mmCIF file of C-alpha atoms and ligand atoms in Angstrom:
data_model
loop_
_atom_site.group_PDB
_atom_site.id
_atom_site.type_symbol
_atom_site.label_atom_id
_atom_site.label_comp_id
_atom_site.label_asym_id
_atom_site.label_seq_id
_atom_site.Cartn_x
_atom_site.Cartn_y
_atom_site.Cartn_z
ATOM 1 C CA MET A 74 -112.296 20.044 -91.635
ATOM 2 C CA SER A 75 -113.515 23.510 -91.407
ATOM 3 C CA HIS A 76 -116.197 24.413 -88.872
ATOM 4 C CA GLN A 77 -119.500 25.614 -90.288
ATOM 5 C CA ASN A 78 -121.769 26.122 -87.592
ATOM 6 C CA ILE A 79 -120.051 27.866 -84.607
ATOM 7 C CA LEU A 80 -121.658 28.915 -81.251
ATOM 8 C CA ILE A 81 -119.673 31.479 -79.342
ATOM 9 C CA THR A 82 -120.567 32.050 -75.896
ATOM 10 C CA GLY A 83 -119.966 35.407 -74.305
ATOM 11 C CA GLY A 84 -120.410 36.378 -77.744
ATOM 12 C CA ALA A 85 -120.993 40.041 -77.102
ATOM 13 C CA GLY A 86 -118.045 40.381 -74.907
ATOM 14 C CA PHE A 87 -114.783 41.615 -75.994
ATOM 15 C CA ILE A 88 -113.190 38.655 -77.211
ATOM 16 C CA GLY A 89 -116.184 36.828 -78.234
ATOM 17 C CA SER A 90 -117.539 39.608 -80.178
ATOM 18 C CA ASN A 91 -114.137 40.104 -81.900
ATOM 19 C CA LEU A 92 -114.066 36.481 -82.444
ATOM 20 C CA ALA A 93 -117.481 36.063 -83.982
ATOM 21 C CA VAL A 94 -116.820 38.963 -86.434
ATOM 22 C CA ALA A 95 -113.353 37.637 -87.777
ATOM 23 C CA LEU A 96 -114.709 34.074 -88.002
ATOM 24 C CA LYS A 97 -117.970 35.051 -89.955
ATOM 25 C CA THR A 98 -115.807 37.603 -91.960
ATOM 26 C CA ALA A 99 -113.119 35.019 -92.773
ATOM 27 C CA ARG A 100 -115.832 32.587 -94.156
ATOM 28 C CA PRO A 101 -119.011 34.245 -94.859
ATOM 29 C CA GLU A 102 -120.505 30.900 -95.760
ATOM 30 C CA ARG A 103 -120.322 29.785 -91.962
ATOM 31 C CA ARG A 104 -123.096 30.022 -89.408
ATOM 32 C CA VAL A 105 -121.684 31.933 -86.430
ATOM 33 C CA THR A 106 -124.208 32.467 -83.194
ATOM 34 C CA ALA A 107 -123.118 34.776 -80.316
ATOM 35 C CA LEU A 108 -124.938 33.606 -77.208
ATOM 36 C CA ASP A 109 -124.573 36.464 -74.157
ATOM 37 C CA SER A 110 -126.548 37.412 -71.136
ATOM 38 C CA LEU A 111 -125.312 40.993 -71.691
ATOM 39 C CA ARG A 112 -124.521 40.959 -68.005
ATOM 40 C CA ARG A 113 -121.409 43.125 -68.637
ATOM 41 C CA ARG A 114 -121.924 46.790 -68.977
ATOM 42 C CA GLY A 115 -121.345 47.729 -72.486
ATOM 43 C CA SER A 116 -121.453 44.669 -74.187
ATOM 44 C CA GLU A 117 -124.886 45.718 -75.622
ATOM 45 C CA LEU A 118 -122.932 48.016 -77.711
ATOM 46 C CA ASN A 119 -121.602 45.163 -79.771
ATOM 47 C CA LEU A 120 -124.869 43.956 -80.800
ATOM 48 C CA PRO A 121 -125.233 46.095 -83.849
ATOM 49 C CA ARG A 122 -121.766 44.976 -85.103
ATOM 50 C CA LEU A 123 -122.509 41.718 -84.551
ATOM 51 C CA ARG A 124 -125.541 42.169 -86.749
ATOM 52 C CA GLU A 125 -123.818 43.912 -89.370
ATOM 53 C CA ALA A 126 -121.341 41.213 -89.704
ATOM 54 C CA GLY A 127 -124.094 38.618 -90.220
ATOM 55 C CA VAL A 128 -123.738 36.913 -86.813
ATOM 56 C CA ALA A 129 -126.871 35.733 -85.121
ATOM 57 C CA PHE A 130 -127.304 36.515 -81.491
ATOM 58 C CA VAL A 131 -129.238 34.828 -78.813
ATOM 59 C CA HIS A 132 -130.023 36.254 -75.398
ATOM 60 C CA GLY A 133 -129.234 33.545 -73.107
ATOM 61 C CA ASP A 134 -127.323 32.585 -69.786
ATOM 62 C CA ILE A 135 -124.893 29.835 -69.687
ATOM 63 C CA ARG A 136 -126.073 28.986 -66.129
ATOM 64 C CA ASN A 137 -129.256 27.919 -67.527
ATOM 65 C CA PRO A 138 -129.051 24.370 -69.240
ATOM 66 C CA GLU A 139 -132.342 25.205 -70.979
ATOM 67 C CA ASP A 140 -130.661 28.336 -72.864
ATOM 68 C CA LEU A 141 -128.160 25.816 -74.131
ATOM 69 C CA ALA A 142 -130.340 23.386 -75.865
ATOM 70 C CA PRO A 143 -128.826 21.822 -78.892
ATOM 71 C CA PRO A 144 -130.347 23.669 -82.093
ATOM 72 C CA ARG A 145 -131.939 21.905 -84.982
ATOM 73 C CA GLU A 146 -128.786 22.078 -86.900
ATOM 74 C CA PRO A 147 -126.333 20.993 -84.444
ATOM 75 C CA TYR A 148 -122.952 23.245 -83.875
ATOM 76 C CA ASP A 149 -119.898 21.954 -84.910
ATOM 77 C CA LEU A 150 -117.901 24.037 -82.564
ATOM 78 C CA VAL A 151 -118.268 25.771 -79.129
ATOM 79 C CA VAL A 152 -115.947 28.528 -78.553
ATOM 80 C CA GLU A 153 -116.321 29.282 -74.695
ATOM 81 C CA CYS A 154 -115.663 33.242 -73.929
ATOM 82 C CA SER A 155 -118.228 33.727 -71.329
ATOM 83 C CA ALA A 156 -117.031 34.394 -67.950
ATOM 84 C CA GLU A 157 -117.036 36.890 -65.098
ATOM 85 C CA PRO A 158 -113.324 37.682 -66.085
ATOM 86 C CA SER A 159 -112.249 39.711 -62.867
ATOM 87 C CA ALA A 160 -109.363 38.483 -60.738
ATOM 88 C CA LEU A 161 -111.295 40.453 -57.933
ATOM 89 C CA ALA A 162 -114.546 38.386 -58.073
ATOM 90 C CA GLY A 163 -115.796 36.685 -55.055
ATOM 91 C CA TYR A 164 -113.664 38.928 -52.726
ATOM 92 C CA ASP A 165 -116.848 40.879 -51.709
ATOM 93 C CA GLY A 166 -118.118 37.747 -50.346
ATOM 94 C CA ASP A 167 -120.552 36.995 -53.248
ATOM 95 C CA VAL A 168 -119.039 34.041 -54.651
ATOM 96 C CA ARG A 169 -122.036 32.366 -56.391
ATOM 97 C CA PHE A 170 -121.818 34.283 -59.657
ATOM 98 C CA VAL A 171 -118.330 33.465 -60.717
ATOM 99 C CA ILE A 172 -118.481 29.915 -59.745
ATOM 100 C CA ASN A 173 -121.841 29.188 -61.270
ATOM 101 C CA THR A 174 -120.729 30.978 -64.363
ATOM 102 C CA ASN A 175 -116.977 30.015 -64.862
ATOM 103 C CA LEU A 176 -117.382 26.567 -63.665
ATOM 104 C CA ALA A 177 -121.049 25.240 -63.638
ATOM 105 C CA GLY A 178 -121.724 27.516 -66.737
ATOM 106 C CA THR A 179 -118.897 26.217 -68.698
ATOM 107 C CA ILE A 180 -119.886 22.523 -67.731
ATOM 108 C CA ASN A 181 -123.099 23.354 -69.389
ATOM 109 C CA CYS A 182 -121.502 24.371 -72.424
ATOM 110 C CA LEU A 183 -119.603 21.000 -72.458
ATOM 111 C CA GLU A 184 -123.070 19.229 -72.341
ATOM 112 C CA LEU A 185 -124.069 21.274 -75.215
ATOM 113 C CA ALA A 186 -120.849 20.420 -76.980
ATOM 114 C CA ARG A 187 -121.303 16.706 -76.141
ATOM 115 C CA GLN A 188 -125.242 16.589 -77.505
ATOM 116 C CA CYS A 189 -123.856 18.254 -80.704
ATOM 117 C CA ARG A 190 -120.669 16.319 -80.910
ATOM 118 C CA ALA A 191 -119.211 19.665 -81.540
ATOM 119 C CA ASP A 192 -115.306 20.318 -80.943
ATOM 120 C CA VAL A 193 -114.642 23.010 -78.111
ATOM 121 C CA LEU A 194 -112.331 25.830 -77.815
ATOM 122 C CA PHE A 195 -111.767 27.076 -74.388
ATOM 123 C CA LEU A 196 -110.407 30.376 -73.434
ATOM 124 C CA SER A 197 -108.673 30.014 -70.208
ATOM 125 C CA THR A 198 -106.342 32.375 -68.343
ATOM 126 C CA SER A 199 -102.726 32.909 -67.202
ATOM 127 C CA ARG A 200 -104.641 33.295 -63.654
ATOM 128 C CA VAL A 201 -104.586 29.463 -63.384
ATOM 129 C CA TYR A 202 -100.879 29.963 -62.155
ATOM 130 C CA PRO A 203 -100.590 30.714 -58.396
ATOM 131 C CA VAL A 204 -100.237 34.361 -57.075
ATOM 132 C CA ALA A 205 -97.880 33.665 -54.346
ATOM 133 C CA ARG A 206 -95.556 31.538 -56.564
ATOM 134 C CA LEU A 207 -95.586 34.517 -59.458
ATOM 135 C CA ASN A 208 -94.804 36.986 -56.889
ATOM 136 C CA GLU A 209 -91.782 34.652 -55.778
ATOM 137 C CA LEU A 210 -90.026 35.292 -59.059
ATOM 138 C CA PRO A 211 -86.811 36.795 -58.804
ATOM 139 C CA THR A 212 -87.127 40.616 -60.052
ATOM 140 C CA VAL A 213 -85.069 43.337 -60.641
ATOM 141 C CA GLU A 214 -86.160 46.932 -60.386
ATOM 142 C CA GLU A 215 -85.571 48.787 -63.575
ATOM 143 C CA PRO A 216 -86.099 52.572 -64.149
ATOM 144 C CA THR A 217 -89.647 51.977 -65.712
ATOM 145 C CA ARG A 218 -90.334 48.215 -64.856
ATOM 146 C CA PHE A 219 -89.719 45.320 -62.749
ATOM 147 C CA ALA A 220 -88.126 42.285 -64.801
ATOM 148 C CA VAL A 221 -87.836 38.868 -64.165
ATOM 149 C CA GLU A 222 -84.250 37.518 -63.762
ATOM 150 C CA ASP A 223 -82.600 35.318 -66.353
ATOM 151 C CA GLU A 224 -82.261 32.330 -63.837
ATOM 152 C CA THR A 225 -85.277 31.901 -61.751
ATOM 153 C CA GLY A 226 -84.719 28.056 -60.379
ATOM 154 C CA ILE A 227 -88.534 27.664 -60.782
ATOM 155 C CA PRO A 228 -89.444 25.223 -63.709
ATOM 156 C CA GLY A 229 -91.397 27.038 -66.570
ATOM 157 C CA ALA A 230 -90.286 30.405 -65.369
ATOM 158 C CA SER A 231 -87.533 32.696 -67.121
ATOM 159 C CA ALA A 232 -86.844 36.268 -68.162
ATOM 160 C CA ALA A 233 -88.915 35.112 -71.479
ATOM 161 C CA GLY A 234 -91.841 34.374 -69.432
ATOM 162 C CA ILE A 235 -94.032 31.795 -67.992
ATOM 163 C CA ALA A 236 -94.393 28.390 -69.741
ATOM 164 C CA GLU A 237 -96.951 25.640 -69.162
ATOM 165 C CA GLU A 238 -94.755 23.538 -66.896
ATOM 166 C CA PHE A 239 -95.152 26.311 -64.052
ATOM 167 C CA PRO A 240 -96.227 24.864 -60.791
ATOM 168 C CA LEU A 241 -99.751 24.739 -59.922
ATOM 169 C CA ASP A 242 -99.810 24.766 -56.342
ATOM 170 C CA GLY A 243 -101.172 27.662 -54.097
ATOM 171 C CA TYR A 244 -104.096 29.970 -54.302
ATOM 172 C CA ARG A 245 -104.677 31.598 -57.582
ATOM 173 C CA THR A 246 -108.102 33.781 -57.121
ATOM 174 C CA LEU A 247 -111.588 32.457 -57.439
ATOM 175 C CA TYR A 248 -111.266 33.514 -61.199
ATOM 176 C CA GLY A 249 -108.257 31.431 -61.877
ATOM 177 C CA ALA A 250 -109.584 28.481 -59.664
ATOM 178 C CA THR A 251 -112.894 28.302 -61.790
ATOM 179 C CA LYS A 252 -110.766 28.374 -64.936
ATOM 180 C CA LEU A 253 -108.508 25.628 -63.845
ATOM 181 C CA ALA A 254 -111.337 23.173 -62.483
ATOM 182 C CA SER A 255 -113.105 23.698 -65.970
ATOM 183 C CA GLU A 256 -109.628 22.913 -67.790
ATOM 184 C CA LEU A 257 -110.048 19.518 -65.466
ATOM 185 C CA VAL A 258 -113.383 18.804 -66.436
ATOM 186 C CA ILE A 259 -112.657 19.261 -70.028
ATOM 187 C CA ALA A 260 -109.818 16.596 -69.931
ATOM 188 C CA GLU A 261 -112.346 14.283 -68.429
ATOM 189 C CA TYR A 262 -114.888 15.024 -71.193
ATOM 190 C CA ARG A 263 -112.164 14.232 -73.697
ATOM 191 C CA HIS A 264 -111.584 10.858 -72.096
ATOM 192 C CA MET A 265 -115.059 9.913 -71.155
ATOM 193 C CA PHE A 266 -116.867 11.187 -74.279
ATOM 194 C CA GLY A 267 -114.160 11.730 -77.082
ATOM 195 C CA LEU A 268 -114.720 15.403 -76.916
ATOM 196 C CA ARG A 269 -112.178 17.276 -79.039
ATOM 197 C CA ALA A 270 -110.781 20.520 -77.230
ATOM 198 C CA VAL A 271 -107.996 23.138 -77.351
ATOM 199 C CA VAL A 272 -107.565 25.056 -74.334
ATOM 200 C CA ASN A 273 -105.636 28.641 -74.549
ATOM 201 C CA ARG A 274 -104.350 29.967 -71.489
ATOM 202 C CA CYS A 275 -104.390 33.587 -72.091
ATOM 203 C CA GLY A 276 -102.520 36.629 -70.621
ATOM 204 C CA VAL A 277 -103.853 40.151 -70.987
ATOM 205 C CA ILE A 278 -105.707 40.359 -74.149
ATOM 206 C CA ALA A 279 -106.319 43.885 -75.361
ATOM 207 C CA GLY A 280 -107.780 45.838 -78.337
ATOM 208 C CA PRO A 281 -110.918 47.680 -79.440
ATOM 209 C CA TRP A 282 -114.363 47.172 -78.085
ATOM 210 C CA GLN A 283 -113.224 45.975 -74.798
ATOM 211 C CA MET A 284 -115.424 47.597 -71.934
ATOM 212 C CA GLY A 285 -112.517 48.379 -69.632
ATOM 213 C CA ARG A 286 -112.848 48.709 -66.023
ATOM 214 C CA VAL A 287 -110.718 48.915 -63.033
ATOM 215 C CA ASP A 288 -110.679 45.407 -62.177
ATOM 216 C CA GLN A 289 -110.483 44.296 -65.820
ATOM 217 C CA GLY A 290 -109.343 45.840 -69.043
ATOM 218 C CA VAL A 291 -106.517 47.845 -67.803
ATOM 219 C CA PHE A 292 -105.095 48.942 -71.289
ATOM 220 C CA THR A 293 -108.644 50.131 -71.993
ATOM 221 C CA LEU A 294 -108.931 51.966 -69.058
ATOM 222 C CA TRP A 295 -105.755 53.810 -69.366
ATOM 223 C CA ALA A 296 -106.822 54.809 -72.978
ATOM 224 C CA LEU A 297 -110.079 55.774 -71.863
ATOM 225 C CA ALA A 298 -108.706 57.903 -68.776
ATOM 226 C CA HIS A 299 -106.268 59.853 -71.176
ATOM 227 C CA HIS A 300 -109.120 60.507 -73.808
ATOM 228 C CA PHE A 301 -111.720 61.612 -71.384
ATOM 229 C CA ASN A 302 -109.255 63.347 -69.245
ATOM 230 C CA ARG A 303 -110.055 61.342 -66.076
ATOM 231 C CA SER A 304 -107.220 60.684 -63.041
ATOM 232 C CA LEU A 305 -105.809 57.181 -62.911
ATOM 233 C CA LYS A 306 -104.081 55.477 -59.684
ATOM 234 C CA TYR A 307 -101.005 53.177 -60.030
ATOM 235 C CA ILE A 308 -102.230 50.608 -57.379
ATOM 236 C CA GLY A 309 -99.824 48.188 -55.538
ATOM 237 C CA PHE A 310 -96.141 47.207 -55.465
ATOM 238 C CA GLY A 311 -95.129 50.256 -54.029
ATOM 239 C CA GLY A 312 -97.791 52.436 -56.203
ATOM 240 C CA ALA A 313 -94.825 53.469 -58.847
ATOM 241 C CA GLY A 314 -96.409 51.791 -61.801
ATOM 242 C CA LYS A 315 -93.665 49.432 -62.440
ATOM 243 C CA GLN A 316 -95.910 46.218 -62.458
ATOM 244 C CA VAL A 317 -95.877 44.514 -65.863
ATOM 245 C CA ARG A 318 -98.243 42.740 -68.130
ATOM 246 C CA ASP A 319 -97.761 41.424 -71.633
ATOM 247 C CA LEU A 320 -100.886 42.149 -73.901
ATOM 248 C CA LEU A 321 -101.865 40.650 -77.052
ATOM 249 C CA HIS A 322 -103.974 42.303 -79.775
ATOM 250 C CA VAL A 323 -107.305 40.607 -80.026
ATOM 251 C CA TYR A 324 -106.764 40.219 -83.761
ATOM 252 C CA ASP A 325 -103.744 38.348 -83.070
ATOM 253 C CA LEU A 326 -105.947 36.147 -80.938
ATOM 254 C CA ALA A 327 -108.363 35.760 -83.635
ATOM 255 C CA ASP A 328 -105.775 34.642 -86.125
ATOM 256 C CA LEU A 329 -104.467 32.007 -83.851
ATOM 257 C CA VAL A 330 -108.043 30.580 -83.339
ATOM 258 C CA GLU A 331 -108.782 30.436 -86.955
ATOM 259 C CA LEU A 332 -105.434 28.541 -87.310
ATOM 260 C CA GLN A 333 -106.346 26.070 -84.308
ATOM 261 C CA ILE A 334 -109.788 25.386 -85.590
ATOM 262 C CA SER A 335 -108.514 24.662 -88.834
ATOM 263 C CA ARG A 336 -106.168 22.050 -87.388
ATOM 264 C CA LEU A 337 -108.406 20.936 -84.495
ATOM 265 C CA ALA A 338 -107.858 17.128 -84.848
ATOM 266 C CA GLU A 339 -103.952 17.563 -84.878
ATOM 267 C CA LEU A 340 -104.248 20.032 -82.058
ATOM 268 C CA ASP A 341 -106.839 18.283 -79.886
ATOM 269 C CA GLY A 342 -105.980 18.065 -76.211
ATOM 270 C CA GLY A 343 -103.491 21.085 -76.538
ATOM 271 C CA LEU A 344 -103.098 23.119 -73.843
ATOM 272 C CA PHE A 345 -101.145 26.501 -74.642
ATOM 273 C CA ASN A 346 -100.111 29.767 -72.987
ATOM 274 C CA VAL A 347 -101.010 32.468 -75.405
ATOM 275 C CA GLY A 348 -100.162 35.992 -74.942
ATOM 276 C CA GLY A 349 -98.180 39.098 -76.375
ATOM 277 C CA GLY A 350 -94.734 37.877 -74.921
ATOM 278 C CA LEU A 351 -91.858 39.798 -73.425
ATOM 279 C CA GLY A 352 -91.610 41.985 -76.671
ATOM 280 C CA THR A 353 -95.144 42.954 -76.401
ATOM 281 C CA SER A 354 -95.496 43.662 -72.645
ATOM 282 C CA LEU A 355 -95.777 47.192 -70.806
ATOM 283 C CA SER A 356 -95.443 48.431 -67.303
ATOM 284 C CA LEU A 357 -98.228 50.944 -66.151
ATOM 285 C CA GLN A 358 -95.408 53.616 -66.398
ATOM 286 C CA GLU A 359 -94.827 52.683 -69.867
ATOM 287 C CA THR A 360 -98.504 52.527 -70.918
ATOM 288 C CA THR A 361 -98.796 55.942 -69.530
ATOM 289 C CA GLU A 362 -95.937 57.127 -71.958
ATOM 290 C CA ILE A 363 -97.632 55.555 -74.797
ATOM 291 C CA CYS A 364 -100.827 57.115 -73.890
ATOM 292 C CA ARG A 365 -99.279 60.494 -73.625
ATOM 293 C CA GLU A 366 -97.792 60.120 -77.087
ATOM 294 C CA VAL A 367 -100.581 58.535 -78.979
ATOM 295 C CA ILE A 368 -103.518 60.324 -77.283
ATOM 296 C CA GLY A 369 -101.734 63.590 -76.781
ATOM 297 C CA ARG A 370 -102.838 64.563 -73.147
ATOM 298 C CA LYS A 371 -101.257 64.169 -69.968
ATOM 299 C CA ILE A 372 -103.425 63.289 -66.900
ATOM 300 C CA GLU A 373 -102.920 63.116 -63.279
ATOM 301 C CA ILE A 374 -101.922 59.785 -61.788
ATOM 302 C CA ALA A 375 -101.592 59.239 -58.079
ATOM 303 C CA GLY A 376 -99.755 56.225 -56.534
ATOM 304 C CA GLU A 377 -101.301 53.854 -53.885
ATOM 305 C CA ALA A 378 -98.692 51.748 -52.394
ATOM 306 C CA ALA A 379 -100.849 48.754 -50.936
ATOM 307 C CA THR A 380 -101.013 45.938 -53.198
ATOM 308 C CA ARG A 381 -104.618 44.165 -53.782
ATOM 309 C CA GLU A 382 -105.575 40.879 -53.183
ATOM 310 C CA GLY A 383 -104.597 38.674 -55.967
ATOM 311 C CA ASP A 384 -102.417 41.040 -57.707
ATOM 312 C CA VAL A 385 -99.187 39.801 -59.478
ATOM 313 C CA ARG A 386 -95.947 41.822 -60.035
ATOM 314 C CA VAL A 387 -95.056 40.654 -63.476
ATOM 315 C CA TYR A 388 -96.624 38.355 -65.920
ATOM 316 C CA VAL A 389 -95.283 37.787 -69.192
ATOM 317 C CA THR A 390 -96.086 34.727 -71.317
ATOM 318 C CA ASP A 391 -93.885 32.508 -72.991
ATOM 319 C CA ASN A 392 -95.305 31.576 -76.321
ATOM 320 C CA ALA A 393 -92.794 29.054 -77.174
ATOM 321 C CA LYS A 394 -94.950 25.964 -77.149
ATOM 322 C CA VAL A 395 -98.052 27.376 -79.267
ATOM 323 C CA THR A 396 -95.471 28.655 -81.551
ATOM 324 C CA ALA A 397 -93.726 25.349 -82.057
ATOM 325 C CA ALA A 398 -97.171 23.847 -82.693
ATOM 326 C CA THR A 399 -98.826 26.184 -84.968
ATOM 327 C CA GLY A 400 -96.373 28.699 -86.256
ATOM 328 C CA TRP A 401 -98.177 31.573 -84.945
ATOM 329 C CA ARG A 402 -96.637 34.450 -83.109
ATOM 330 C CA PRO A 403 -97.908 37.790 -82.368
ATOM 331 C CA GLN A 404 -97.647 40.341 -85.127
ATOM 332 C CA ARG A 405 -99.086 43.723 -83.245
ATOM 333 C CA SER A 406 -96.902 45.834 -81.198
ATOM 334 C CA ALA A 407 -97.993 47.355 -77.881
ATOM 335 C CA ARG A 408 -98.024 50.597 -79.399
ATOM 336 C CA THR A 409 -100.347 49.566 -82.144
ATOM 337 C CA ILE A 410 -102.833 48.008 -79.648
ATOM 338 C CA ILE A 411 -103.116 51.145 -77.735
ATOM 339 C CA ALA A 412 -103.474 53.221 -80.928
ATOM 340 C CA ASP A 413 -106.323 50.846 -82.066
ATOM 341 C CA ILE A 414 -107.998 51.224 -78.706
ATOM 342 C CA HIS A 415 -107.970 54.924 -78.997
ATOM 343 C CA GLN A 416 -109.114 54.951 -82.535
ATOM 344 C CA TRP A 417 -112.307 52.816 -81.495
ATOM 345 C CA VAL A 418 -112.808 55.309 -78.626
ATOM 346 C CA VAL A 419 -112.666 58.254 -81.056
ATOM 347 C CA GLN A 420 -114.901 56.515 -83.570
ATOM 348 C CA ASN A 421 -117.494 55.663 -80.859
ATOM 349 C CA GLU A 422 -117.197 58.311 -78.464
ATOM 350 C CA ALA A 423 -120.710 59.049 -77.361
ATOM 351 C CA ALA A 424 -121.627 55.407 -76.966
ATOM 352 C CA VAL A 425 -118.293 54.647 -74.955
ATOM 353 C CA ARG A 426 -118.677 57.815 -72.908
ATOM 354 C CA GLN A 427 -122.404 56.520 -72.019
ATOM 355 C CA ALA A 428 -121.434 53.177 -71.374
ATOM 356 C CA LEU A 429 -118.093 53.441 -69.727
ATOM 357 C CA ALA A 430 -117.019 56.880 -68.869
ATOM 358 C CA SER A 431 -119.679 58.023 -66.280
HETATM 359 N N1 NAD B 247 -109.549 39.805 -71.545
HETATM 360 C C1 NAD B 247 -108.433 39.210 -71.071
HETATM 361 O O1 NAD B 247 -107.467 39.849 -70.814
HETATM 362 C C2 NAD B 247 -108.465 37.786 -70.980
HETATM 363 C C3 NAD B 247 -107.282 37.242 -70.606
HETATM 364 C C4 NAD B 247 -107.380 36.082 -70.215
HETATM 365 C C5 NAD B 247 -108.636 35.238 -70.482
HETATM 366 N N2 NAD B 247 -109.687 35.727 -70.809
HETATM 367 C C6 NAD B 247 -110.854 35.146 -71.072
HETATM 368 O O2 NAD B 247 -111.545 35.277 -72.404
HETATM 369 C C7 NAD B 247 -112.784 35.306 -71.983
HETATM 370 C C8 NAD B 247 -113.591 36.298 -72.577
HETATM 371 O O3 NAD B 247 -112.963 37.457 -71.798
HETATM 372 P P1 NAD B 247 -113.469 38.867 -72.302
HETATM 373 O O4 NAD B 247 -112.204 39.611 -71.981
HETATM 374 O O5 NAD B 247 -114.029 39.140 -73.628
HETATM 375 O O6 NAD B 247 -114.452 39.160 -71.170
HETATM 376 P P2 NAD B 247 -115.845 40.311 -71.243
HETATM 377 O O7 NAD B 247 -116.488 40.489 -69.863
HETATM 378 O O8 NAD B 247 -115.872 41.188 -72.073
HETATM 379 O O9 NAD B 247 -117.132 38.978 -71.855
HETATM 380 C C9 NAD B 247 -117.635 38.084 -71.273
HETATM 381 C C10 NAD B 247 -119.155 38.110 -71.780
HETATM 382 O O10 NAD B 247 -119.617 37.201 -71.178
HETATM 383 C C11 NAD B 247 -120.857 37.673 -70.752
HETATM 384 N N3 NAD B 247 -121.565 36.717 -69.629
HETATM 385 C C12 NAD B 247 -121.171 36.676 -68.179
HETATM 386 N N4 NAD B 247 -121.474 35.801 -67.715
HETATM 387 C C13 NAD B 247 -122.469 35.401 -68.489
HETATM 388 C C14 NAD B 247 -123.414 34.093 -68.257
HETATM 389 N N5 NAD B 247 -123.728 33.591 -67.113
HETATM 390 N N6 NAD B 247 -124.102 33.607 -69.378
HETATM 391 C C15 NAD B 247 -123.705 34.396 -70.560
HETATM 392 N N7 NAD B 247 -123.102 35.244 -70.856
HETATM 393 C C16 NAD B 247 -122.249 35.701 -69.682
HETATM 394 C C17 NAD B 247 -120.627 39.331 -70.507
HETATM 395 O O11 NAD B 247 -122.149 39.672 -70.642
HETATM 396 C C18 NAD B 247 -119.717 39.580 -71.483
HETATM 397 O O12 NAD B 247 -120.443 39.880 -72.757
HETATM 398 C C19 NAD B 247 -113.369 34.807 -70.641
HETATM 399 O O13 NAD B 247 -113.444 33.419 -70.477
HETATM 400 C C20 NAD B 247 -112.100 35.084 -69.909
HETATM 401 O O14 NAD B 247 -111.703 34.660 -68.942
HETATM 402 C C21 NAD B 247 -109.699 37.057 -71.089
#
């Protein structure tokens, strides 16, 4: 069965808007609705492109159950993309927003799905894996990056990345904790109410239309700084920019989501690590090098040795499970991702400057 009436919460955000446009473009006969509170600075820039793609927009807040009343024509799929997605959220002492959005808000979305008898696709995060455990992985320092050793002695951890068996004990930031708690509630809804759901624990997703900022959206931040000639800092792990993330093009994620929803009955209950994988991973130093080549500007980058709370030295996704289940694997390289982000900045320079570069 192909879903015909889809709600995307956080639908004006980076991932939500890209998924909304992709799902609508792939099958124009579908009804796709994006709901968003427009809390994130810059998400209003996505409204014209949602409109042009034929995606309906609802201004709403998932913290308010009344904003999530079932429509006359019930949704058949809810894709939950709304969040406070910063790993630093709550460290300033203001914990309410991240908890009320990422956990209580998700439960409101599940209630809507239950009332509509809709399926759910939930965007979770690699941040469910505990910080200290990840930073305990044995690494070697290479010229431009830290690399995890082949043998780690830890289940679900190898040079190929982090798999779903990785231990879950330990602190993980409030962002990761609220996402993991939501995963647990989804498991209960499946058991209690027969809700069908797929969960993707995503590593870093990157690409056009991400409103990158220092605590979230690092690859956009890097491209923006190079384009607008602003300075940057390598923060943490000695300040040399050797920390590593894999990155997945948001279009690759959209391909996976289309595949997953087309096979939702079969994949129901699936929980997958999803990311660019080792072949599409970059250290900050390597990101700088690609930005210099692609954008053609060298900017000043200082080092700050002290590591921020909750930061991780190396995170790379092991995609083995999702690839085995679906056949999907990432198609777009790290260089393509940076080039696509830069092209987006160039094509939308005035708006991007106003929203992000001040
Ligand atoms: N971007 C990544 O690298 C990444 C990685 C792993 C997981 N994820 C997950 O993917 C999802 C989407 O992330 P993103 O990168 O698109 O973030 P984003 O900040 O670009 O998008 C989130 C959207 O949710 C909206 N929002 C926030 N609180 C809301 C509320 N209470 N009610 C309604 N809307 C609200 C924001 O205005 C924003 O438009 C999140 O659940 C995030 O945890 C993202």
